[in-house]
Short mmCIF file of C-alpha atoms and ligand atoms in Angstrom, two decimals:
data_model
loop_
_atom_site.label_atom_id
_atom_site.label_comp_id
_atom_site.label_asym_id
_atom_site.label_seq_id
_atom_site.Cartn_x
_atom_site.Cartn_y
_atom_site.Cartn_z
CA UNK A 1082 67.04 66.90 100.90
CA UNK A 1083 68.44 63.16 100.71
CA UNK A 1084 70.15 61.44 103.07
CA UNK A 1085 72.72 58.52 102.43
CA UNK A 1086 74.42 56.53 105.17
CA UNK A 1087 78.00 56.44 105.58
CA UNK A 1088 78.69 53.21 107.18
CA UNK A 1089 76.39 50.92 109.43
CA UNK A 1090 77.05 53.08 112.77
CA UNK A 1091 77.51 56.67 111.79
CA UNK A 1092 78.04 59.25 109.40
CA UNK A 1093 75.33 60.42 106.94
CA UNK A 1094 75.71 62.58 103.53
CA UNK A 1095 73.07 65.07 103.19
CA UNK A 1096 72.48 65.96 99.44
CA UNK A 1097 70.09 68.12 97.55
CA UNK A 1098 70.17 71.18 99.39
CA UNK A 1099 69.20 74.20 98.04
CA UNK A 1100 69.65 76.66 100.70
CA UNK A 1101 71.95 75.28 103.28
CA UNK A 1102 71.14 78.00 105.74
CA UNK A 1103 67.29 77.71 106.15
CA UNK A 1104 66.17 76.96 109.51
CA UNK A 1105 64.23 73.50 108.10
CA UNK A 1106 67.51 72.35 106.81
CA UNK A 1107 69.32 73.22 109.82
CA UNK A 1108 66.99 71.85 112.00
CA UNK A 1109 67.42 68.02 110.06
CA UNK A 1110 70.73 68.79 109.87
CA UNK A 1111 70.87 68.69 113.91
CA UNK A 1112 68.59 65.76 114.30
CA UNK A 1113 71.46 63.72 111.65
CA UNK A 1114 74.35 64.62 113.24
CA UNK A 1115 72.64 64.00 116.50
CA UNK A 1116 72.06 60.48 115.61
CA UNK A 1117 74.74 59.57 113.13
CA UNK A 1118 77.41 61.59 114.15
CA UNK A 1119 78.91 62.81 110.89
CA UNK A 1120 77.23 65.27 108.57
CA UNK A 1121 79.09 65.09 105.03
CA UNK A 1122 78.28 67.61 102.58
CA UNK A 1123 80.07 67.02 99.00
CA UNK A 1124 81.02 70.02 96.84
CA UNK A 1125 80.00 72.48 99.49
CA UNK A 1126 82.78 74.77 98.63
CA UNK A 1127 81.77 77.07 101.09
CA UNK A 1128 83.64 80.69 101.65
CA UNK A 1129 85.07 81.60 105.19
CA UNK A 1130 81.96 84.22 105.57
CA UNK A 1131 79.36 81.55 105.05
CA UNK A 1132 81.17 78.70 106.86
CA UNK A 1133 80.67 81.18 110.03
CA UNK A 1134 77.28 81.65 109.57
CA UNK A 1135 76.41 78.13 109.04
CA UNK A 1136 78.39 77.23 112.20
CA UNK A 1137 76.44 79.97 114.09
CA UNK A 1138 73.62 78.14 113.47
CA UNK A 1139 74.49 75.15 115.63
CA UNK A 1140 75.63 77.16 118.82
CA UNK A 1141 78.54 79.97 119.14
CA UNK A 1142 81.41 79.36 117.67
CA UNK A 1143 84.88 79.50 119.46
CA UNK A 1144 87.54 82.26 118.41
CA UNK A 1145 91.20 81.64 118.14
CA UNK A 1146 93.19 84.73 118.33
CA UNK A 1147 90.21 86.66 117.55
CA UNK A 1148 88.83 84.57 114.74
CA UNK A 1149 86.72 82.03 114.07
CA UNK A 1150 88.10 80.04 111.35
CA UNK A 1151 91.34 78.11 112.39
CA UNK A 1152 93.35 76.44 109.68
CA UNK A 1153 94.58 73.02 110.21
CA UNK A 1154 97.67 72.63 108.55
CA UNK A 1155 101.03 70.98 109.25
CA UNK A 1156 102.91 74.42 107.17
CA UNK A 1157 104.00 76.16 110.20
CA UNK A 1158 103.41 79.32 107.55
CA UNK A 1159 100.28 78.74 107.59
CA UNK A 1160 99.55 77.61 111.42
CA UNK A 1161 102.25 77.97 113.80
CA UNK A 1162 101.18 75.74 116.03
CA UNK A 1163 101.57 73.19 114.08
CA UNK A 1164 103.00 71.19 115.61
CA UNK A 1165 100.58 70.64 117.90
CA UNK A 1166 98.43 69.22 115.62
CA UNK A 1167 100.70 65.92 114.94
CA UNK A 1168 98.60 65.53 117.89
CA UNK A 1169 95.20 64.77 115.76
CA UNK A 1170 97.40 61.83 114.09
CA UNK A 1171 96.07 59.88 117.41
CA UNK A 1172 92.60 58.83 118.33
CA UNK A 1173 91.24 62.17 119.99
CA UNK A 1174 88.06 64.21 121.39
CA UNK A 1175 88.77 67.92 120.87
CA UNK A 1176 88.44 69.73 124.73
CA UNK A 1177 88.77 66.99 126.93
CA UNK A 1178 90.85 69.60 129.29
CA UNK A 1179 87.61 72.05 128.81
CA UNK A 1180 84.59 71.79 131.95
CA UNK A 1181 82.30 71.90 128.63
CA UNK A 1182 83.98 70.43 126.43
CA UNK A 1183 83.30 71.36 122.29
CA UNK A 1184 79.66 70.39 120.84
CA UNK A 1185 80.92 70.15 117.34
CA UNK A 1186 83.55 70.62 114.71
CA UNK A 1187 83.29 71.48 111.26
CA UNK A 1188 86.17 70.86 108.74
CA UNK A 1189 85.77 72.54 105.22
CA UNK A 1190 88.57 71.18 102.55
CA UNK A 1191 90.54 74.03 100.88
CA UNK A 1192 93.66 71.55 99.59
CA UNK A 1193 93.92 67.98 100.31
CA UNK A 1194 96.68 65.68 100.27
CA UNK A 1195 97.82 63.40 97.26
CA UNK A 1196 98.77 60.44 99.86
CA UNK A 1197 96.81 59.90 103.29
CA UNK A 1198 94.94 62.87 104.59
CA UNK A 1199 91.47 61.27 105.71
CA UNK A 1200 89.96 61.66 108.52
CA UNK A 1201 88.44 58.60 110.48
CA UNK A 1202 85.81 58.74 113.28
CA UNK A 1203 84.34 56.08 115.31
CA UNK A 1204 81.26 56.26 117.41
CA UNK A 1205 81.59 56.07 121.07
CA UNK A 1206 77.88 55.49 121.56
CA UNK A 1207 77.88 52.64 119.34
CA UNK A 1208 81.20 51.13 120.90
CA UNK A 1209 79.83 51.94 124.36
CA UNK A 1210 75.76 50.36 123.42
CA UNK A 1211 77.39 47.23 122.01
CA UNK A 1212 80.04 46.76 125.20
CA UNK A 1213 78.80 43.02 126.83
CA UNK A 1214 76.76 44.00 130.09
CA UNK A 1215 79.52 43.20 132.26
CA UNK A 1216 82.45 45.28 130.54
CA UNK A 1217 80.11 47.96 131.22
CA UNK A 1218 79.31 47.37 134.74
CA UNK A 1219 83.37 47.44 135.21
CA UNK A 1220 83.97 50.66 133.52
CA UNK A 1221 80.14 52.79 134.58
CA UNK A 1222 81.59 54.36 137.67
CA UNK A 1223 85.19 54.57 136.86
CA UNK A 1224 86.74 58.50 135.87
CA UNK A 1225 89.33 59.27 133.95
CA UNK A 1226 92.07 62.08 134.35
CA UNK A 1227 92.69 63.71 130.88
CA UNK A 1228 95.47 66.05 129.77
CA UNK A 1229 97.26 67.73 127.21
CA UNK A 1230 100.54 66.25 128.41
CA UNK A 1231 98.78 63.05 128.00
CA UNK A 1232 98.21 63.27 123.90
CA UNK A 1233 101.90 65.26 123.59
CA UNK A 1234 104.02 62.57 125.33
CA UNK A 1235 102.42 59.81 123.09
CA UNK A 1236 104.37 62.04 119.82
CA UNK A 1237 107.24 63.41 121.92
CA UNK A 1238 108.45 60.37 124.75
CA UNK A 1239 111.71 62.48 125.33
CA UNK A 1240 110.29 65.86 126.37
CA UNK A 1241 112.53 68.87 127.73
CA UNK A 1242 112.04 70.15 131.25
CA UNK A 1243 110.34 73.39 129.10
CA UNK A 1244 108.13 71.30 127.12
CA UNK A 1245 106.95 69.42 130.22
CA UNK A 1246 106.19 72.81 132.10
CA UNK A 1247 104.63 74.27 128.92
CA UNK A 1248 102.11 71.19 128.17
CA UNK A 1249 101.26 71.40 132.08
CA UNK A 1250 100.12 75.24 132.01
CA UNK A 1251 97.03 73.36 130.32
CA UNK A 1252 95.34 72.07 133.64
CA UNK A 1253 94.48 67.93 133.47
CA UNK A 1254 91.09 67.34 134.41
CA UNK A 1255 89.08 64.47 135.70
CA UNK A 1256 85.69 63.65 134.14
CA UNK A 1257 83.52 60.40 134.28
CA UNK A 1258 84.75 57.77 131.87
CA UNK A 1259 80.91 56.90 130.49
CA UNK A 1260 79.18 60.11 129.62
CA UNK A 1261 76.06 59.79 131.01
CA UNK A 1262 74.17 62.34 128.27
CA UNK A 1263 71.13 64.37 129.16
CA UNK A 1264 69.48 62.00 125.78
CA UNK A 1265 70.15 58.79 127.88
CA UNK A 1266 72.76 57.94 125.32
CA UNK A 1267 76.10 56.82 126.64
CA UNK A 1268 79.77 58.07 125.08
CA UNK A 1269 83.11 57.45 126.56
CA UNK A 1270 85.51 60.07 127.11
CA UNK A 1271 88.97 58.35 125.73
CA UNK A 1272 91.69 59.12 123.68
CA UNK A 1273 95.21 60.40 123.35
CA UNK A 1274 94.72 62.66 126.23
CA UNK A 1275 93.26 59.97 128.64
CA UNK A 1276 96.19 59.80 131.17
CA UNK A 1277 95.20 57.74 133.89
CA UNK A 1278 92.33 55.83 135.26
CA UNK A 1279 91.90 56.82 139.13
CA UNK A 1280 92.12 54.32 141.82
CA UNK A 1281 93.83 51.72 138.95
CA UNK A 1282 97.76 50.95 138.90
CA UNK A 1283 99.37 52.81 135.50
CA UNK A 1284 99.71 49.15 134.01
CA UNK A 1285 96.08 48.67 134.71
CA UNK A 1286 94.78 51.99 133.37
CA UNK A 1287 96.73 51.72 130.43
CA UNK A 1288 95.60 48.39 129.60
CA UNK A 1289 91.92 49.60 130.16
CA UNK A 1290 92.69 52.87 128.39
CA UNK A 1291 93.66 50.62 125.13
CA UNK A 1292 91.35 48.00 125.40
CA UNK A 1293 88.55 50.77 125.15
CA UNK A 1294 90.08 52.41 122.16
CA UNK A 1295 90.69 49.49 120.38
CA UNK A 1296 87.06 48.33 120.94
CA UNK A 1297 85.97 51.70 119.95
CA UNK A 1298 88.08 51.69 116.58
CA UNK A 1299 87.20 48.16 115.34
CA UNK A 1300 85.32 48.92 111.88
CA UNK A 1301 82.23 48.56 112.42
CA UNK A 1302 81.98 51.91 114.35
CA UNK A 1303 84.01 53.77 112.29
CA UNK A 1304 83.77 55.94 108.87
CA UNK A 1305 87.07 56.85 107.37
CA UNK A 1306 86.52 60.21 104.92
CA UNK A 1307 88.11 60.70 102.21
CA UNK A 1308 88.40 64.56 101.05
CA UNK A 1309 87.72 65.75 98.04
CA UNK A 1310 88.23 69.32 97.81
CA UNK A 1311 84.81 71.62 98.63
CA UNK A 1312 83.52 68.83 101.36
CA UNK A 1313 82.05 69.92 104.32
CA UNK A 1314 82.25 67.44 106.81
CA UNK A 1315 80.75 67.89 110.41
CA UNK A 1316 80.81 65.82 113.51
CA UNK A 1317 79.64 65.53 117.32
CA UNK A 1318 82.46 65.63 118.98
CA UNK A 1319 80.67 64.77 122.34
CA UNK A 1320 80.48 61.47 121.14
CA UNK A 1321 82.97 60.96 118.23
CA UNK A 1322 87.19 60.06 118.37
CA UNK A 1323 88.40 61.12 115.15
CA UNK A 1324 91.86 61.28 113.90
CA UNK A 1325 93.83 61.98 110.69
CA UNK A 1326 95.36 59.65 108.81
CA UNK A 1327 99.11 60.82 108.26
CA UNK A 1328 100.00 63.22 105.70
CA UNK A 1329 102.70 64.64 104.83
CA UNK A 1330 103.52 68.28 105.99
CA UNK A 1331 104.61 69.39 102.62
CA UNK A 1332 101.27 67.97 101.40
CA UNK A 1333 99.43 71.75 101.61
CA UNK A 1334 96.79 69.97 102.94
CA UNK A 1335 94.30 72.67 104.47
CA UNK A 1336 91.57 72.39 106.33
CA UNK A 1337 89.39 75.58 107.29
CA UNK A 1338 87.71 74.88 110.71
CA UNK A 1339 85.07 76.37 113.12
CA UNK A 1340 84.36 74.81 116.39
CA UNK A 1341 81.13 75.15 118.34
CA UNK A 1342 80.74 75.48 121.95
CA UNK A 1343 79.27 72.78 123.78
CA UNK A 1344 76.16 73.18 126.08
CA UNK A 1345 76.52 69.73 128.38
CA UNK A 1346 79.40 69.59 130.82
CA UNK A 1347 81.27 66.12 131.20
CA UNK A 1348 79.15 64.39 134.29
C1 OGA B 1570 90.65 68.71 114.32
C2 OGA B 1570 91.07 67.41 113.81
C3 OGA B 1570 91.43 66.06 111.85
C4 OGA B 1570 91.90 66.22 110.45
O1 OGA B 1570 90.70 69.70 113.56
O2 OGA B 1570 90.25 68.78 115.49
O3 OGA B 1570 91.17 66.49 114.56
O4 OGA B 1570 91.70 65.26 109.68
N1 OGA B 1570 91.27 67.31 112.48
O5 OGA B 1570 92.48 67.25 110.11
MN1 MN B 1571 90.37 67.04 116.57
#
């Protein structure tokens, strides 16, 4: 098995694999993603059957509608709530709404796009570790309400009165903006749902809220991917924002995904 960073902060592509589902593999495989963040495997090509497997390796793996691979896809043929997913267009942890939030996600490429399509993700525990010592003493004991509203009003600023009471059926939840993890390692919990900042004025906790993001983004904690069809690419979401870069929805861009529980509630 080699190993090849990504970019200075994160990501690392794992080559020379014979048998991706041995326990020795997997085991490395959990210690990289633990400390890099993204796992990239080119020319994976893996079947639905065997992308399940592999996934159950890592933890149990959420069902949607019974099933455990969910295709991301902007043809509402293919996905119908696609729409939705414009959503992943913005900066983004997947479950921020959840108690225990999602561990992992793991993207295989079916079809990618001929313009755009990547995927970029930027490490929150690098962002976070490299914050000057008094940013972070303003921000350790602050919490942050997040909700789906949140990340839908940033695509849709004009929302019907049934929109609005549809994206609040999804309760908001509060959660500590530095993730204190059970590793010592710090993450922040931001993105396109963070609503609000409590105890700051909107103006305020907006201001904060962008100032962390765009500290977070700035290259040097961030690996941009760029699919080639057959990659597997997986990530810690716990500590990764990740978005798309746009594509277009008659691209056929198709992602097949499975999405691993998490075992380490927000706190
Ligand atoms: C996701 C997601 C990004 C992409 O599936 O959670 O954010 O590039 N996907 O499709
Ligand atoms: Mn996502």
């Amino acid at each position: 098995m080699e190993t090849k960073a990504l970019s200075s902060s994160l990501g690392v592509e794992i080559s020379g694999i014979d048998d991706l589902l041995d326990d020795v593999v997997i085991a490395r495989c959990v210690e990289a993603l633990k400390w890099r963040g993204v796992l990239l495997l080119r020319g994976a090509d893996l079947d639905d059957e065997t992308q399940i497997t592999l996934s159950r390796k890592f933890g149990d793996v959420v069902t949607f509608g019974g099933r455990e691979i969910f295709k991301v896809s902007l043809d509402p043929s293919v996905n119908p709530a696609a729409e939705y997913l414009k959503g992943t267009f913005n900066w983004h942890i997947d479950g921020t709404t959840d108690p225990v939030p999602i561990k992992a996600t793991m993207l295989s490429a079916r079809q990618v796009a001929m313009v755009g399509g990547g995927t970029e993700f930027a490490s929150t525990y690098a962002a976070y570790e490299n914050l000057p010592d008094k940013e972070k003493e303003r921000i350790d004991n602050l919490t942050v309400v997040h909700s789906l509203e949140a990340s839908q009003r940033a695509l849709n600023p004009n929302p019907t009165d049934e929109q609005i009471a549809q994206w609040r059926s999804v309760p908001s939840q509060e959660v500590p903006l530095v993730w204190r993890r059970r590793d010592g390692r710090c993450s922040l919990v931001i993105g396109t749902t963070a609503d609000h900042i409590v105890g700051l004025s909107a103006d305020e906790s907006r201001a904060l809220l962008d100032e962390l993001r765009d500290w977070s983004t700035q290259e040097r904690f961030v690996y941009t991917h760029e699919w080639q069809v057959g990659d597997l690419v997986m990530w810690d979401n716990t500590g990764m924002l990740h978005r798309a870069l746009p594509y277009d929805a008659s691209s056929r861009r198709t992602m097949h995904r499975t999405t691993i529980f998490g075992d380490e509630a927000f706190k």
